[in-house]
Short mmCIF file of C-alpha atoms and ligand atoms in Angstrom, two decimals:
data_model
loop_
_atom_site.label_atom_id
_atom_site.label_comp_id
_atom_site.label_asym_id
_atom_site.label_seq_id
_atom_site.Cartn_x
_atom_site.Cartn_y
_atom_site.Cartn_z
CA MET A 867 95.45 78.99 106.77
CA LYS A 868 96.24 78.27 103.14
CA THR A 869 99.08 78.92 100.71
CA PHE A 870 98.34 80.05 97.16
CA THR A 871 100.78 80.21 94.27
CA ALA A 872 100.47 81.97 90.92
CA ALA A 873 102.60 83.58 88.26
CA THR A 874 101.93 87.15 89.40
CA MET A 875 101.07 88.92 92.63
CA ALA A 876 97.74 90.03 91.14
CA GLN A 877 96.79 86.45 90.25
CA ALA A 878 97.85 85.14 93.64
CA LEU A 879 95.84 87.88 95.39
CA ALA A 880 92.84 87.02 93.22
CA LEU A 881 93.09 83.40 94.39
CA VAL A 882 93.28 84.55 98.00
CA LYS A 883 90.24 86.77 97.52
CA GLN A 884 88.33 84.02 95.74
CA HIS A 885 88.98 81.62 98.62
CA PHE A 886 88.67 83.84 101.68
CA GLY A 887 86.74 86.82 100.30
CA SER A 888 87.22 90.24 101.85
CA ASP A 889 88.04 88.68 105.23
CA ALA A 890 91.42 87.51 103.94
CA ILE A 891 94.40 88.32 106.11
CA ILE A 892 97.72 87.98 104.34
CA LEU A 893 100.29 86.34 106.58
CA HIS A 894 103.27 86.00 104.29
CA THR A 895 104.30 86.58 100.70
CA ARG A 896 107.34 85.57 98.76
CA THR A 897 108.43 85.51 95.17
CA TYR A 898 110.85 83.00 93.76
CA LYS A 899 112.05 81.62 90.46
CA GLN A 900 111.69 78.06 89.33
CA GLY A 901 113.90 76.24 86.83
CA GLY A 902 115.96 77.67 84.02
CA LEU A 903 119.45 79.06 83.71
CA PHE A 904 120.58 82.43 82.43
CA GLY A 905 117.06 83.63 82.03
CA PHE A 906 115.87 80.76 79.85
CA GLY A 907 112.88 78.78 80.99
CA VAL A 908 112.74 80.53 84.37
CA LYS A 909 109.27 80.80 85.89
CA THR A 910 108.31 83.38 88.51
CA VAL A 911 106.22 81.99 91.32
CA VAL A 912 104.40 84.27 93.73
CA GLU A 913 103.35 82.58 96.94
CA ILE A 914 100.88 84.00 99.46
CA THR A 915 99.95 82.43 102.75
CA ALA A 916 96.63 83.72 104.03
CA THR A 917 93.90 83.03 106.51
CA ASN A 918 90.45 84.34 107.36
CA ASP A 919 90.92 83.69 111.05
CA PRO A 920 91.70 87.05 112.73
CA SER A 921 93.16 85.32 115.78
CA VAL A 922 95.81 83.68 113.58
CA GLY A 923 96.54 87.06 111.98
CA ARG A 924 96.98 88.63 115.41
CA ARG A 925 99.14 85.82 116.74
CA ARG A 926 101.40 85.94 113.72
CA ASN A 927 101.62 89.69 113.48
CA GLY A 928 104.94 90.58 115.05
CA ARG A 929 106.45 87.16 114.71
CA THR A 930 108.83 85.88 112.07
CA PRO A 931 106.71 84.10 109.50
CA ALA A 932 107.22 80.34 109.79
CA ALA A 933 107.65 79.64 106.10
CA PRO A 934 109.75 79.57 104.11
CA ALA A 935 112.99 78.72 105.87
CA GLN A 936 115.64 81.27 104.92
CA ALA A 937 119.06 81.95 106.30
CA ALA A 938 118.37 85.67 106.54
CA PRO A 939 115.77 86.63 109.13
CA GLN A 940 112.52 87.96 107.72
CA ARG A 941 110.91 91.14 108.90
CA GLY A 942 107.99 90.81 111.30
CA ARG A 943 105.48 93.63 111.21
CA GLY A 944 105.08 93.98 114.93
CA ASP A 945 108.74 94.42 115.76
CA SER A 946 108.60 98.16 115.89
CA SER A 947 106.14 100.55 117.41
CA ASN A 948 106.58 103.56 115.18
CA ALA A 949 104.00 105.96 113.84
CA GLY A 950 103.48 103.65 110.86
CA ASP A 951 102.22 101.02 113.27
CA LEU A 952 100.09 103.63 114.94
CA ILE A 953 98.45 104.38 111.62
CA ARG A 954 97.90 100.70 110.93
CA ARG A 955 96.43 100.13 114.38
CA THR A 956 94.23 103.20 114.02
CA TYR A 957 93.09 102.00 110.65
CA ALA A 958 92.22 98.58 112.07
CA ALA A 959 90.42 100.17 115.03
CA ALA A 960 88.44 102.41 112.70
CA HIS A 961 87.55 99.37 110.64
CA ASP A 962 86.16 97.50 113.65
CA GLU A 963 84.36 100.60 114.89
CA LEU A 964 82.69 101.27 111.54
CA ASN A 965 81.56 97.67 111.26
CA LYS A 966 80.13 97.76 114.75
CA LYS A 967 78.15 100.93 114.08
CA ALA A 968 76.56 100.08 110.77
CA PRO A 969 74.73 96.95 109.64
CA PRO A 970 76.94 95.13 107.12
CA ALA A 971 74.44 95.61 104.27
CA ALA A 972 74.41 99.39 104.69
CA ARG A 973 78.14 99.91 105.03
CA PRO A 974 80.73 97.91 103.12
CA PRO A 975 83.63 97.03 105.40
CA LEU A 976 86.98 98.65 104.85
CA PRO A 977 89.54 96.24 103.47
CA LYS A 978 91.49 94.80 106.37
CA GLN A 979 95.09 95.86 106.73
CA PRO A 980 97.27 92.81 106.13
CA ALA A 981 99.18 91.35 109.05
CA VAL A 982 102.33 91.32 106.92
CA ALA A 983 102.65 94.03 104.32
CA VAL A 984 101.59 93.27 100.78
CA PRO A 985 100.57 95.74 98.13
CA PRO A 986 97.51 97.42 99.67
CA ALA A 987 94.18 95.94 98.69
CA PRO A 988 92.87 97.96 95.76
CA VAL A 989 90.32 100.58 96.81
CA ALA A 990 87.43 100.92 94.40
CA PRO A 991 87.78 104.49 93.13
CA ASP A 992 84.02 104.85 92.75
CA SER A 993 83.31 104.03 96.36
CA ASP A 994 82.50 107.41 97.93
CA GLN A 995 81.78 105.73 101.19
CA LEU A 996 85.19 104.12 101.34
CA VAL A 997 86.84 107.44 100.56
CA ASP A 998 84.84 109.12 103.35
CA GLU A 999 85.88 106.44 105.77
CA LEU A 1000 89.52 106.77 104.82
CA GLN A 1001 89.26 110.51 105.35
CA ALA A 1002 87.82 109.83 108.79
CA VAL A 1003 90.74 107.56 109.58
CA LYS A 1004 93.18 110.22 108.41
CA ARG A 1005 91.50 112.74 110.68
CA MET A 1006 91.88 110.35 113.60
CA VAL A 1007 95.54 109.82 112.79
CA ARG A 1008 96.03 113.57 112.58
CA GLN A 1009 94.48 113.96 116.01
CA MET A 1010 96.77 111.33 117.45
CA MET A 1011 99.77 112.93 115.82
CA LYS A 1012 98.82 116.27 117.21
CA ARG A 1013 99.36 114.73 120.61
CA GLN A 1014 102.75 113.45 119.48
CA ALA A 1015 103.70 116.97 118.39
CA PRO A 1016 105.83 116.38 115.30
CA ARG A 1017 108.20 119.18 114.54
CA VAL A 1018 107.28 120.29 111.06
CA ALA A 1019 106.95 123.90 110.06
CA VAL A 1020 104.87 124.60 106.98
CA GLY A 1021 105.68 126.89 104.10
CA LYS A 1022 108.82 128.84 103.29
CA ALA A 1023 108.09 131.62 105.73
CA ALA A 1024 107.14 129.30 108.54
CA GLY A 1025 110.29 127.28 107.94
CA GLU A 1026 112.34 130.27 108.95
CA GLN A 1027 110.43 130.77 112.16
CA ALA A 1028 110.76 128.74 115.31
CA VAL A 1029 109.82 125.15 114.72
CA ARG A 1030 106.37 124.49 116.12
CA SER A 1031 103.88 121.70 116.46
CA GLN A 1032 101.40 122.16 113.68
CA MET A 1033 100.69 118.88 112.02
CA PRO A 1034 96.94 119.70 112.01
CA ASP A 1035 97.73 122.78 109.86
CA MET A 1036 99.82 120.89 107.39
CA PRO A 1037 98.41 121.00 103.85
CA ASP A 1038 96.66 117.76 102.93
CA LYS A 1039 99.02 116.86 100.12
CA LEU A 1040 102.04 117.15 102.38
CA PHE A 1041 100.33 115.22 105.11
CA ASP A 1042 99.48 112.43 102.64
CA GLN A 1043 103.14 112.17 101.70
CA TYR A 1044 104.14 112.16 105.36
CA LEU A 1045 101.75 109.28 106.02
CA ALA A 1046 102.96 107.48 102.91
CA LEU A 1047 106.54 107.67 104.18
CA LEU A 1048 105.55 106.33 107.60
CA GLU A 1049 103.52 103.55 106.03
CA ARG A 1050 106.61 102.53 104.09
CA GLU A 1051 108.48 102.34 107.38
CA VAL A 1052 110.61 105.41 106.86
CA ALA A 1053 111.79 106.36 110.35
CA GLU A 1054 109.65 109.07 111.89
CA GLU A 1055 112.46 111.59 112.32
CA LEU A 1056 113.60 110.97 108.75
CA ALA A 1057 110.05 111.39 107.40
CA GLU A 1058 109.76 114.67 109.33
CA GLU A 1059 113.10 115.81 107.97
CA VAL A 1060 112.02 115.03 104.41
CA ILE A 1061 108.71 116.86 104.81
CA GLN A 1062 110.47 119.79 106.47
CA GLN A 1063 112.86 120.07 103.55
CA VAL A 1064 109.97 119.88 101.11
CA CYS A 1065 108.29 122.70 103.05
CA ASP A 1066 111.45 124.75 102.81
CA LYS A 1067 111.69 124.10 99.08
CA LEU A 1068 108.10 124.78 98.05
CA LYS A 1069 106.01 127.91 98.17
CA SER A 1070 102.90 127.51 100.37
CA THR A 1071 100.65 127.44 97.31
CA ASP A 1072 102.74 124.68 95.71
CA CYS A 1073 102.10 122.55 98.79
CA GLU A 1074 98.52 122.09 97.54
CA ASP A 1075 99.68 120.59 94.25
CA GLU A 1076 99.93 116.81 94.56
CA SER A 1077 102.39 116.24 91.73
CA LEU A 1078 104.67 119.10 92.80
CA VAL A 1079 104.69 117.80 96.36
CA ARG A 1080 105.40 114.24 95.25
CA GLN A 1081 108.22 115.37 92.99
CA ALA A 1082 109.72 117.48 95.78
CA VAL A 1083 109.56 114.50 98.15
CA LEU A 1084 111.27 112.32 95.53
CA ASP A 1085 114.00 114.93 95.06
CA VAL A 1086 114.61 115.30 98.79
CA ILE A 1087 114.78 111.54 99.34
CA ALA A 1088 117.13 111.15 96.37
CA GLN A 1089 119.44 113.74 97.92
CA GLN A 1090 119.42 111.79 101.17
CA ILE A 1091 120.63 108.50 99.67
CA PRO A 1092 124.39 108.17 99.38
CA THR A 1093 125.10 106.21 96.20
CA ASP A 1094 128.28 105.11 94.49
CA GLU A 1095 128.16 107.00 91.22
CA THR A 1096 131.12 105.00 89.93
CA ALA A 1097 129.43 101.59 90.33
CA GLY A 1098 129.86 99.57 87.18
CA LEU A 1099 132.22 102.06 85.52
CA LEU A 1100 135.42 100.15 86.39
CA LYS A 1101 137.48 103.29 86.66
CA PRO A 1102 141.28 102.84 86.55
CA THR A 1103 142.75 102.23 89.99
CA PRO A 1104 145.31 104.58 91.58
CA ASP A 1105 147.79 101.72 92.11
CA GLY A 1106 147.45 100.26 88.61
CA ARG A 1107 146.26 96.86 89.87
CA PRO A 1108 143.11 95.34 88.39
CA ARG A 1109 140.09 96.84 90.16
CA THR A 1110 139.59 94.33 92.94
CA ILE A 1111 136.06 93.99 94.27
CA ALA A 1112 135.14 91.76 97.22
CA LEU A 1113 131.63 90.92 98.34
CA VAL A 1114 131.08 90.04 102.00
CA GLY A 1115 128.03 89.40 104.15
CA PRO A 1116 125.97 86.79 105.94
CA THR A 1117 125.04 83.46 104.35
CA GLY A 1118 122.12 83.41 101.97
CA VAL A 1119 121.92 87.11 101.19
CA GLY A 1120 122.86 86.59 97.54
CA LYS A 1121 126.63 87.15 97.37
CA THR A 1122 127.42 84.32 94.94
CA THR A 1123 124.49 85.18 92.69
CA THR A 1124 125.52 88.84 92.68
CA VAL A 1125 129.15 87.97 91.90
CA ALA A 1126 127.89 85.87 88.98
CA LYS A 1127 125.74 88.77 87.76
CA LEU A 1128 128.64 91.23 87.99
CA SER A 1129 131.07 88.82 86.28
CA ALA A 1130 128.66 88.28 83.41
CA THR A 1131 127.93 92.01 83.07
CA PHE A 1132 131.62 93.00 83.04
CA LYS A 1133 132.65 90.19 80.71
CA LEU A 1134 129.71 89.94 78.31
CA LYS A 1135 128.39 93.51 78.28
CA HIS A 1136 131.51 95.60 78.92
CA LYS A 1137 133.91 93.10 77.26
CA LYS A 1138 136.29 93.28 80.20
CA ASN A 1139 138.85 90.73 81.20
CA VAL A 1140 137.43 89.33 84.45
CA GLY A 1141 139.24 87.37 87.16
CA LEU A 1142 136.99 85.36 89.48
CA ILE A 1143 138.05 84.09 92.89
CA THR A 1144 135.97 82.38 95.54
CA LEU A 1145 136.98 82.07 99.16
CA ASP A 1146 133.83 80.08 99.85
CA THR A 1147 135.27 76.60 100.26
CA TYR A 1148 132.75 75.71 102.97
CA ARG A 1149 129.86 75.10 100.64
CA ILE A 1150 130.58 72.72 97.80
CA ALA A 1151 127.27 73.64 96.21
CA ALA A 1152 128.24 77.33 96.16
CA VAL A 1153 131.56 76.55 94.42
CA ASP A 1154 129.77 74.32 91.90
CA GLN A 1155 127.18 77.03 91.31
CA LEU A 1156 129.83 79.67 90.66
CA ARG A 1157 131.88 77.27 88.51
CA THR A 1158 128.83 76.62 86.34
CA TYR A 1159 128.36 80.34 85.84
CA ALA A 1160 132.10 80.87 85.22
CA ASN A 1161 132.07 78.15 82.54
CA ILE A 1162 129.08 79.68 80.79
CA ILE A 1163 130.53 83.20 80.96
CA GLY A 1164 133.91 81.86 79.81
CA ILE A 1165 136.18 82.86 82.70
CA PRO A 1166 138.32 80.70 84.95
CA LEU A 1167 137.36 80.35 88.61
CA HIS A 1168 140.04 80.24 91.31
CA VAL A 1169 138.92 78.41 94.45
CA VAL A 1170 141.17 79.37 97.35
CA ALA A 1171 141.20 78.48 101.04
CA THR A 1172 144.41 80.00 102.42
CA PRO A 1173 146.19 83.36 102.23
CA ASP A 1174 148.97 81.74 100.10
CA GLU A 1175 146.50 80.34 97.62
CA LEU A 1176 144.80 83.72 97.47
CA SER A 1177 148.10 85.49 96.71
CA ARG A 1178 148.78 82.99 93.92
CA ALA A 1179 145.29 83.49 92.44
CA LEU A 1180 145.71 87.28 92.56
CA ARG A 1181 149.05 87.01 90.73
CA HIS A 1182 147.36 84.82 88.17
CA CYS A 1183 144.70 87.49 87.59
CA ALA A 1184 147.19 90.39 87.48
CA GLY A 1185 146.49 91.05 83.79
CA CYS A 1186 142.72 91.32 84.24
CA ASP A 1187 140.69 94.54 84.17
CA VAL A 1188 138.71 93.53 87.22
CA ILE A 1189 138.90 90.82 89.89
CA LEU A 1190 135.74 89.75 91.66
CA ILE A 1191 136.04 87.95 94.99
CA ASP A 1192 133.19 85.91 96.45
CA THR A 1193 133.52 85.14 100.14
CA ALA A 1194 131.94 82.57 102.42
CA GLY A 1195 128.91 83.77 104.33
CA ARG A 1196 129.68 84.65 107.90
CA SER A 1197 127.27 85.06 110.72
CA GLN A 1198 127.76 88.52 112.15
CA ARG A 1199 128.00 86.81 115.53
CA ASP A 1200 130.78 84.40 114.56
CA ASP A 1201 133.88 86.32 115.65
CA PRO A 1202 136.57 83.71 114.76
CA ARG A 1203 135.25 83.38 111.21
CA LEU A 1204 135.01 87.13 110.84
CA GLU A 1205 138.68 87.33 111.88
CA GLN A 1206 139.55 84.72 109.27
CA LEU A 1207 137.69 86.71 106.64
CA LYS A 1208 139.45 89.87 107.74
CA SER A 1209 142.88 88.33 107.24
CA LEU A 1210 141.97 87.03 103.77
CA ILE A 1211 140.55 90.41 102.79
CA ALA A 1212 143.77 92.02 104.03
CA VAL A 1213 145.73 89.82 101.60
CA ALA A 1214 143.46 90.72 98.69
CA ASP A 1215 143.63 94.43 99.58
CA PRO A 1216 140.50 95.15 97.50
CA HIS A 1217 139.67 98.58 96.12
CA GLU A 1218 136.02 98.02 96.98
CA VAL A 1219 134.47 95.92 99.74
CA HIS A 1220 130.73 95.64 99.23
CA LEU A 1221 128.62 94.50 102.16
CA VAL A 1222 125.67 92.53 100.80
CA LEU A 1223 122.41 93.02 102.72
CA SER A 1224 119.14 91.28 101.97
CA SER A 1225 116.18 93.66 101.73
CA THR A 1226 114.07 91.00 103.43
CA CYS A 1227 115.91 91.54 106.73
CA SER A 1228 114.65 93.76 109.50
CA GLN A 1229 116.32 97.10 110.17
CA PRO A 1230 117.91 95.97 113.48
CA VAL A 1231 119.41 92.91 111.78
CA MET A 1232 120.78 95.00 108.92
CA LEU A 1233 122.34 97.47 111.35
CA GLU A 1234 123.88 94.66 113.38
CA VAL A 1235 125.38 93.15 110.22
CA VAL A 1236 126.77 96.53 109.16
CA ASP A 1237 128.29 96.99 112.59
CA ARG A 1238 129.94 93.58 112.76
CA PHE A 1239 131.25 93.59 109.21
CA ALA A 1240 132.84 97.00 109.71
CA ALA A 1241 135.86 94.95 110.82
CA VAL A 1242 136.50 94.04 107.18
CA GLN A 1243 136.50 97.67 106.08
CA THR A 1244 133.28 97.53 104.09
CA ASP A 1245 132.87 100.74 102.13
CA ARG A 1246 129.81 100.07 99.99
CA ILE A 1247 126.46 98.39 100.34
CA ILE A 1248 124.56 96.17 97.93
CA PHE A 1249 120.89 95.62 98.68
CA THR A 1250 119.68 92.31 97.27
CA LYS A 1251 116.22 90.77 96.85
CA LEU A 1252 114.37 94.03 96.36
CA ASP A 1253 111.76 91.93 94.58
CA GLU A 1254 111.00 90.34 97.95
CA ALA A 1255 111.34 93.47 100.08
CA VAL A 1256 108.40 94.19 102.34
CA SER A 1257 109.12 97.88 102.58
CA PHE A 1258 111.70 100.16 101.04
CA GLY A 1259 111.57 102.70 103.84
CA VAL A 1260 113.90 100.47 105.83
CA LEU A 1261 116.50 100.68 103.05
CA LEU A 1262 116.40 104.47 103.26
CA ASN A 1263 116.73 104.37 107.06
CA VAL A 1264 119.70 102.01 106.88
CA ALA A 1265 121.41 103.90 104.05
CA ARG A 1266 121.14 107.13 106.01
CA LYS A 1267 122.18 105.63 109.33
CA VAL A 1268 125.30 103.84 108.15
CA ASN A 1269 126.26 106.46 105.61
CA LYS A 1270 127.99 104.03 103.25
CA ARG A 1271 127.53 104.39 99.54
CA LEU A 1272 124.97 102.10 97.92
CA SER A 1273 126.56 100.48 94.90
CA TYR A 1274 124.08 98.01 93.41
CA ILE A 1275 120.59 96.70 93.95
CA THR A 1276 119.40 93.29 92.80
CA THR A 1277 115.83 92.57 91.92
CA GLY A 1278 115.60 88.83 91.30
CA GLN A 1279 117.44 85.55 91.02
CA GLU A 1280 118.00 85.71 87.30
CA VAL A 1281 121.65 85.80 86.18
CA PRO A 1282 122.97 87.99 84.56
CA HIS A 1283 119.94 90.31 84.63
CA GLN A 1284 118.21 91.71 87.68
CA ILE A 1285 121.12 93.79 88.94
CA GLU A 1286 121.50 97.53 88.51
CA PRO A 1287 123.81 100.24 89.82
CA SER A 1288 122.10 102.14 92.63
CA ARG A 1289 120.65 105.41 91.41
CA PRO A 1290 119.21 107.86 93.95
CA GLU A 1291 116.12 108.67 91.85
CA ARG A 1292 115.29 104.99 91.42
CA LEU A 1293 115.63 104.30 95.14
CA ALA A 1294 113.56 107.35 96.00
CA ALA A 1295 110.82 106.16 93.65
CA LEU A 1296 110.91 102.73 95.29
CA VAL A 1297 110.52 104.33 98.71
CA LEU A 1298 107.48 106.22 97.45
CA GLY A 1299 105.91 103.06 96.16
CA ASP A 1300 107.00 102.52 92.55
CA GLY A 1301 107.30 98.82 91.80
CA VAL A 1302 110.66 97.09 91.40
CA SER A 1303 109.98 96.26 87.76
CA CYS A 1304 109.25 99.91 86.76
P1 GDP B 307 125.10 83.67 99.38
O1 GDP B 307 125.02 82.58 100.41
O2 GDP B 307 125.14 85.01 100.03
O3 GDP B 307 126.20 83.47 98.39
O4 GDP B 307 123.71 83.65 98.60
P2 GDP B 307 123.37 82.99 97.19
O5 GDP B 307 123.93 83.78 96.06
O6 GDP B 307 123.70 81.51 97.22
O7 GDP B 307 121.80 83.24 97.16
C1 GDP B 307 120.90 82.70 98.13
C2 GDP B 307 119.52 82.63 97.51
O8 GDP B 307 119.06 83.95 97.23
C3 GDP B 307 119.50 81.87 96.16
O9 GDP B 307 118.32 81.11 96.11
C4 GDP B 307 119.47 82.99 95.14
O10 GDP B 307 118.86 82.60 93.94
C5 GDP B 307 118.64 84.03 95.89
N1 GDP B 307 118.84 85.38 95.39
C6 GDP B 307 119.98 86.04 95.12
N2 GDP B 307 119.74 87.30 94.70
C7 GDP B 307 118.38 87.45 94.70
C8 GDP B 307 117.49 88.53 94.37
O11 GDP B 307 117.87 89.65 93.99
N3 GDP B 307 116.16 88.28 94.51
C9 GDP B 307 115.69 87.07 94.95
N4 GDP B 307 114.38 86.93 95.07
N5 GDP B 307 116.49 86.05 95.28
C10 GDP B 307 117.82 86.23 95.15
#
């Protein structure tokens, strides 16, 4: 097992390939920034841990990667047994089978599916053999899905008839999109719903056109994502108070960094009068970090620990356009601290309470956090660390399940950049595989 670092994912993957060749199994990837402040002198580091020992890959698949230590739990690949996993397992089985049947010189092996998701190994477009083998795998998957009887009716006319099991009849382009959604960990029922809606939208002949199908899938996904269209607009509040925005969530998800990004955007870009309050008196480093940002942005920071201090700070900021409130991270399992947070939030009476969720967390963890933080009346969701997300399908699943508006996404550590208001089209494109930096 070896860890490689480079400035880009492509370079890091090249190092892995150079060292382990085509037997490489990726165990873990992460991207982080080194040095710099406010975008100056910051270096991106991409880190990949890999091995060529299949037994290590198998042992680790399904377990939380050991490194690096992070407060937020990382997603293990084997923690769900959905159709996406089925495809991956089928793919791996086909790979072994093909290698068994043919001598290695006659048949180049399929690239192994990574134990933890990374951008798929590039497939040489000129390799007819590889394409044939992938087609064979798709056929196998289709057969297996036939047994699972997904409920998708094809074509406008069929959509109006009784729903029937006909995955084998589904046009190839639609089926490819269905597989792509499952591979990105979109929940099976959601993927079926998306494909069904695409079927209802398109004429049967359009279902053969790859770009029309892709666009229709993008449109349907975009319609499924509830976003906060007012994010970043700082609309006047009904009660005339400064728009008061609190960020809550577990430790380490990026609340303080996001508050710094929002403060800088409102103050420096929108020229607004910003009040900044932190309730995070537990971590001296977090207060120092926010104070450094506040000094650079040119706004005062109010550090408060009690409801009285909070009331005073709010009065002090009464003339501002917007008040941003950073809160201490709370474990979703720490009831007393959640109660404490609830009473402080009640004093602040914010217009917006954004629950911050790290995209590196698993779906069950995200849902648990949403559930527990409902006590503080969260009404919006910010997804952070999209640059480190393993799969965007989970974000779609969570957004749909909790039905809270997505307000912002963050795509890196850099302050004040790497934050953007959530836009349905952008999120849909991410789900379908567009890169974060597009
Ligand atoms: P808090 O405990 O929720 O306040 O989290 P912090 O703001 O202190 O952030 C925890 C870590 O996550 C820090 O190392 C941040 O630089 C990092 N971080 C914050 N936002 C992002 C992001 O969008 N992408 C990445 N890769 N890291 C982020």
